[in-house]
Amino acid sequence: GEDVEQSLFLSVREGDSSVINCTYTDSSSTYLYWYKQEPGAGLQLLTYIFSNMDMKQDQRLTVLLNKKDKHLSLRIADTQTGDSAIYFCAETLGAGNMLTFGGGTRLMVKP
Amino acid sequence: GAVVSQHPSWVICKSGTSVKIECRSLDFQATTMFWYRQFPKQSLMLMATSNEGSKATYEQGVEKDKFLINHASLTLSTLTVTSAHPEDSSFYICSALQADTQYFGPGTRLTVL
């Protein structure tokens, strides 16, 4: 079956870079996503990457995909206090398919 | 673009009553919508896949008679929690599929007293 895992917690200082890691087990995954959830709110799509890509950069966000190791990471450069939230990685086998979420990583940014 | 709304954003109800939650895609049509449930400090669990014009597909362990889903139009799916009990208290989030991506609503917090 599908399994997506993340570390529970990450604490960084404002201005530092944050790296949130995710591992998945299903090698058939075709799309991998990063979502941000602020307290009491829904999910905000941050970025996504197709499985045939190794890297995707979008402003302060860099997504790295190691398909061989089934490892996905999200790097946030110059982390700000507004970045404090829970970050979920998710994978799907294809468009229109359900998402399987990791447990979420709580990012705390200290001033 | 790709905005999804949910209504209500929060609801408190008495045990035994039914609650309807609406999920709307505001600026696009969505043949497929998904309903997720999130328990405190936990990840999201898919409850069901809602397809316009057909019956919803429920995940294992989700009671279809308790969680009624109707996807009557390309922009609206509803989730009705029937005969709600305190254990149904949760954060319910819908998403609507556009092309390859799911866009999420802001969520509805249900509290059953």
Short mmCIF file of C-alpha atoms in Angstrom, two decimals:
data_model
loop_
_atom_site.label_atom_id
_atom_site.label_comp_id
_atom_site.label_asym_id
_atom_site.label_seq_id
_atom_site.Cartn_x
_atom_site.Cartn_y
_atom_site.Cartn_z
CA GLY A 1 0.00 0.00 0.00
CA GLU A 2 0.89 3.61 -0.09
CA ASP A 3 2.68 5.19 2.82
CA VAL A 4 3.98 8.71 3.17
CA GLU A 5 6.08 9.74 6.14
CA GLN A 6 7.35 13.02 7.48
CA SER A 7 9.13 14.13 10.59
CA LEU A 8 6.79 15.74 13.09
CA PHE A 9 8.53 18.93 13.99
CA LEU A 10 11.12 21.42 12.76
CA SER A 11 12.32 24.58 14.44
CA VAL A 12 14.43 27.21 12.70
CA ARG A 13 15.46 30.80 13.27
CA GLU A 14 14.08 33.59 11.14
CA GLY A 15 16.27 34.13 8.10
CA ASP A 16 17.62 30.58 8.07
CA SER A 17 16.67 27.98 5.50
CA SER A 18 14.18 25.26 6.38
CA VAL A 19 14.26 21.80 4.87
CA ILE A 20 11.24 19.57 5.32
CA ASN A 21 11.65 15.96 4.28
CA CYS A 22 9.18 13.35 3.10
CA THR A 23 9.51 9.73 2.11
CA TYR A 24 7.02 7.65 0.21
CA THR A 25 6.79 4.01 -0.68
CA ASP A 26 4.81 3.83 -3.90
CA SER A 27 7.15 4.03 -6.84
CA SER A 28 4.15 4.54 -9.13
CA SER A 29 3.54 8.00 -7.72
CA THR A 30 3.39 10.47 -10.55
CA TYR A 31 2.61 13.74 -8.80
CA LEU A 32 4.00 14.92 -5.48
CA TYR A 33 2.70 17.97 -3.69
CA TRP A 34 3.50 20.24 -0.82
CA TYR A 35 0.64 21.87 1.07
CA LYS A 36 0.73 24.43 3.87
CA GLN A 37 -1.84 24.51 6.64
CA GLU A 38 -2.03 27.50 8.93
CA PRO A 39 -3.77 27.13 12.31
CA GLY A 40 -7.47 26.48 11.96
CA ALA A 41 -7.37 26.81 8.19
CA GLY A 42 -7.60 24.57 5.18
CA LEU A 43 -4.78 23.58 2.93
CA GLN A 44 -2.91 25.85 0.61
CA LEU A 45 -1.12 24.33 -2.34
CA LEU A 46 2.47 25.54 -2.28
CA THR A 47 4.02 23.66 -5.14
CA TYR A 48 4.10 20.33 -6.88
CA ILE A 49 6.49 18.28 -8.92
CA PHE A 50 6.04 15.60 -11.52
CA SER A 51 7.88 12.36 -10.97
CA ASN A 52 9.99 12.87 -14.08
CA MET A 53 11.54 15.99 -12.57
CA ASP A 54 14.43 16.23 -10.11
CA MET A 55 13.99 19.78 -8.97
CA LYS A 56 11.57 22.63 -9.10
CA GLN A 57 12.16 26.14 -7.85
CA ASP A 58 9.50 28.72 -7.18
CA GLN A 59 10.71 31.92 -5.52
CA ARG A 60 11.78 30.94 -1.98
CA LEU A 61 10.68 27.34 -2.41
CA THR A 62 12.82 24.57 -3.83
CA VAL A 63 11.52 21.05 -4.22
CA LEU A 64 13.97 18.19 -4.67
CA LEU A 65 12.88 14.73 -5.71
CA ASN A 66 15.07 11.66 -5.44
CA LYS A 67 12.96 9.07 -7.15
CA LYS A 68 15.44 6.27 -6.56
CA ASP A 69 15.28 6.78 -2.79
CA LYS A 70 11.61 7.89 -2.89
CA HIS A 71 12.56 11.03 -1.04
CA LEU A 72 11.01 14.45 -1.45
CA SER A 73 12.14 17.64 0.23
CA LEU A 74 10.92 21.20 0.47
CA ARG A 75 13.45 23.92 1.12
CA ILE A 76 12.23 27.33 2.22
CA ALA A 77 14.89 30.00 1.86
CA ASP A 78 15.02 32.98 4.21
CA THR A 79 12.33 31.52 6.44
CA GLN A 80 9.97 34.07 7.94
CA THR A 81 7.68 33.91 10.98
CA GLY A 82 4.74 33.81 8.57
CA ASP A 83 6.04 30.50 7.33
CA SER A 84 5.17 28.89 10.67
CA ALA A 85 2.56 26.27 9.83
CA ILE A 86 2.10 22.58 9.24
CA TYR A 87 3.45 21.34 5.94
CA PHE A 88 2.03 18.24 4.32
CA CYS A 89 3.52 16.31 1.48
CA ALA A 90 1.14 14.26 -0.61
CA GLU A 91 1.39 11.90 -3.51
CA THR A 92 -0.99 10.59 -6.09
CA LEU A 93 -0.79 7.98 -8.76
CA GLY A 94 -2.29 10.24 -11.35
CA ALA A 95 -4.60 13.08 -12.13
CA GLY A 96 -8.01 12.59 -10.61
CA ASN A 97 -6.76 10.09 -8.07
CA MET A 98 -6.95 10.51 -4.36
CA LEU A 99 -4.10 12.09 -2.48
CA THR A 100 -2.20 10.22 0.18
CA PHE A 101 -0.87 12.61 2.78
CA GLY A 102 2.06 12.42 5.08
CA GLY A 103 1.45 13.14 8.74
CA GLY A 104 2.54 16.75 8.44
CA THR A 105 5.60 18.59 9.73
CA ARG A 106 5.04 21.46 12.12
CA LEU A 107 7.46 24.25 11.29
CA MET A 108 8.16 26.76 14.01
CA VAL A 109 10.09 29.88 13.09
CA LYS A 110 11.72 31.74 15.96
CA PRO A 111 12.39 35.46 15.63
CA GLY B 1 -8.13 31.25 -10.14
CA ALA B 2 -9.00 27.77 -8.75
CA VAL B 3 -10.82 28.96 -5.65
CA VAL B 4 -12.83 26.54 -3.55
CA SER B 5 -15.18 27.66 -0.81
CA GLN B 6 -16.87 25.80 1.99
CA HIS B 7 -19.91 26.74 3.98
CA PRO B 8 -20.26 26.97 6.86
CA SER B 9 -16.74 27.57 8.16
CA TRP B 10 -17.80 26.29 11.54
CA VAL B 11 -20.91 24.74 13.03
CA ILE B 12 -22.00 23.59 16.45
CA CYS B 13 -24.90 21.21 16.67
CA LYS B 14 -26.64 18.98 19.13
CA SER B 15 -26.17 15.24 19.13
CA GLY B 16 -28.71 13.52 16.89
CA THR B 17 -29.15 16.37 14.43
CA SER B 18 -27.93 16.46 10.84
CA VAL B 19 -25.49 18.95 9.40
CA LYS B 20 -24.90 19.83 5.77
CA ILE B 21 -21.57 21.17 4.55
CA GLU B 22 -21.25 22.72 1.09
CA CYS B 23 -18.20 22.70 -1.12
CA ARG B 24 -18.15 25.00 -4.15
CA SER B 25 -15.65 25.56 -6.90
CA LEU B 26 -16.04 29.28 -7.56
CA ASP B 27 -14.25 29.85 -10.83
CA PHE B 28 -14.01 26.45 -12.44
CA GLN B 29 -16.07 23.36 -12.95
CA ALA B 30 -15.12 20.22 -11.11
CA THR B 31 -16.35 16.84 -12.16
CA THR B 32 -14.57 15.35 -9.19
CA MET B 33 -14.46 16.58 -5.64
CA PHE B 34 -12.99 14.91 -2.58
CA TRP B 35 -13.98 15.00 1.08
CA TYR B 36 -11.32 14.68 3.77
CA ARG B 37 -11.51 14.57 7.53
CA GLN B 38 -8.80 15.80 9.84
CA PHE B 39 -8.59 14.88 13.48
CA PRO B 40 -6.71 17.16 15.88
CA LYS B 41 -2.96 17.02 15.34
CA GLN B 42 -3.38 14.40 12.66
CA SER B 43 -3.17 14.26 8.94
CA LEU B 44 -6.03 14.22 6.51
CA MET B 45 -7.93 11.06 5.76
CA LEU B 46 -9.87 10.70 2.56
CA MET B 47 -13.51 9.94 3.24
CA ALA B 48 -14.97 9.77 -0.23
CA THR B 49 -14.64 10.77 -3.84
CA SER B 50 -17.58 12.70 -5.21
CA ASN B 51 -18.32 12.54 -8.94
CA GLU B 52 -20.87 14.81 -10.55
CA GLY B 53 -23.95 12.95 -11.62
CA SER B 54 -23.04 9.63 -10.02
CA LYS B 55 -22.80 8.04 -6.62
CA ALA B 56 -19.86 8.86 -4.42
CA THR B 57 -17.14 6.33 -3.80
CA TYR B 58 -16.48 5.85 -0.11
CA GLU B 59 -13.24 4.75 1.49
CA GLN B 60 -13.15 1.65 3.60
CA GLY B 61 -14.55 2.24 7.06
CA VAL B 62 -16.58 5.31 6.10
CA GLU B 63 -20.31 4.81 6.60
CA LYS B 64 -22.07 6.00 3.47
CA ASP B 65 -25.42 6.18 5.22
CA LYS B 66 -23.98 8.46 7.85
CA PHE B 67 -21.97 10.71 5.57
CA LEU B 68 -24.25 11.49 2.64
CA ILE B 69 -22.58 13.04 -0.36
CA ASN B 70 -24.38 14.73 -3.21
CA HIS B 71 -22.61 16.18 -6.24
CA ALA B 72 -25.53 17.56 -8.16
CA SER B 73 -23.69 20.14 -10.25
CA LEU B 74 -20.22 20.78 -11.60
CA THR B 75 -19.59 23.42 -8.95
CA LEU B 76 -21.22 22.04 -5.85
CA SER B 77 -20.79 18.99 -3.65
CA THR B 78 -22.45 18.59 -0.28
CA LEU B 79 -21.59 16.41 2.69
CA THR B 80 -24.39 15.74 5.16
CA VAL B 81 -23.46 14.27 8.51
CA THR B 82 -26.62 12.50 9.63
CA SER B 83 -27.52 11.91 13.26
CA ALA B 84 -24.30 13.52 14.36
CA HIS B 85 -22.55 12.36 17.51
CA PRO B 86 -19.68 13.89 19.48
CA GLU B 87 -17.22 11.51 17.84
CA ASP B 88 -18.10 13.12 14.49
CA SER B 89 -16.59 16.36 15.71
CA SER B 90 -13.76 17.12 13.36
CA PHE B 91 -12.38 19.40 10.68
CA TYR B 92 -13.85 18.51 7.30
CA ILE B 93 -12.04 19.69 4.17
CA CYS B 94 -13.15 19.34 0.59
CA SER B 95 -11.11 19.65 -2.54
CA ALA B 96 -12.04 20.11 -6.18
CA LEU B 97 -10.05 18.69 -9.02
CA GLN B 98 -8.93 20.94 -11.84
CA ALA B 99 -6.68 19.34 -14.43
CA ASP B 100 -4.05 17.49 -12.41
CA THR B 101 -4.37 19.35 -9.15
CA GLN B 102 -6.69 19.33 -6.18
CA TYR B 103 -7.58 22.69 -4.77
CA PHE B 104 -8.78 22.72 -1.21
CA GLY B 105 -11.53 24.56 0.54
CA PRO B 106 -10.84 26.38 3.80
CA GLY B 107 -12.44 23.63 5.85
CA THR B 108 -15.45 23.33 8.15
CA ARG B 109 -15.04 22.74 11.84
CA LEU B 110 -17.89 20.65 13.19
CA THR B 111 -18.50 20.41 16.91
CA VAL B 112 -21.21 18.07 18.11
CA LEU B 113 -22.36 18.61 21.66
#
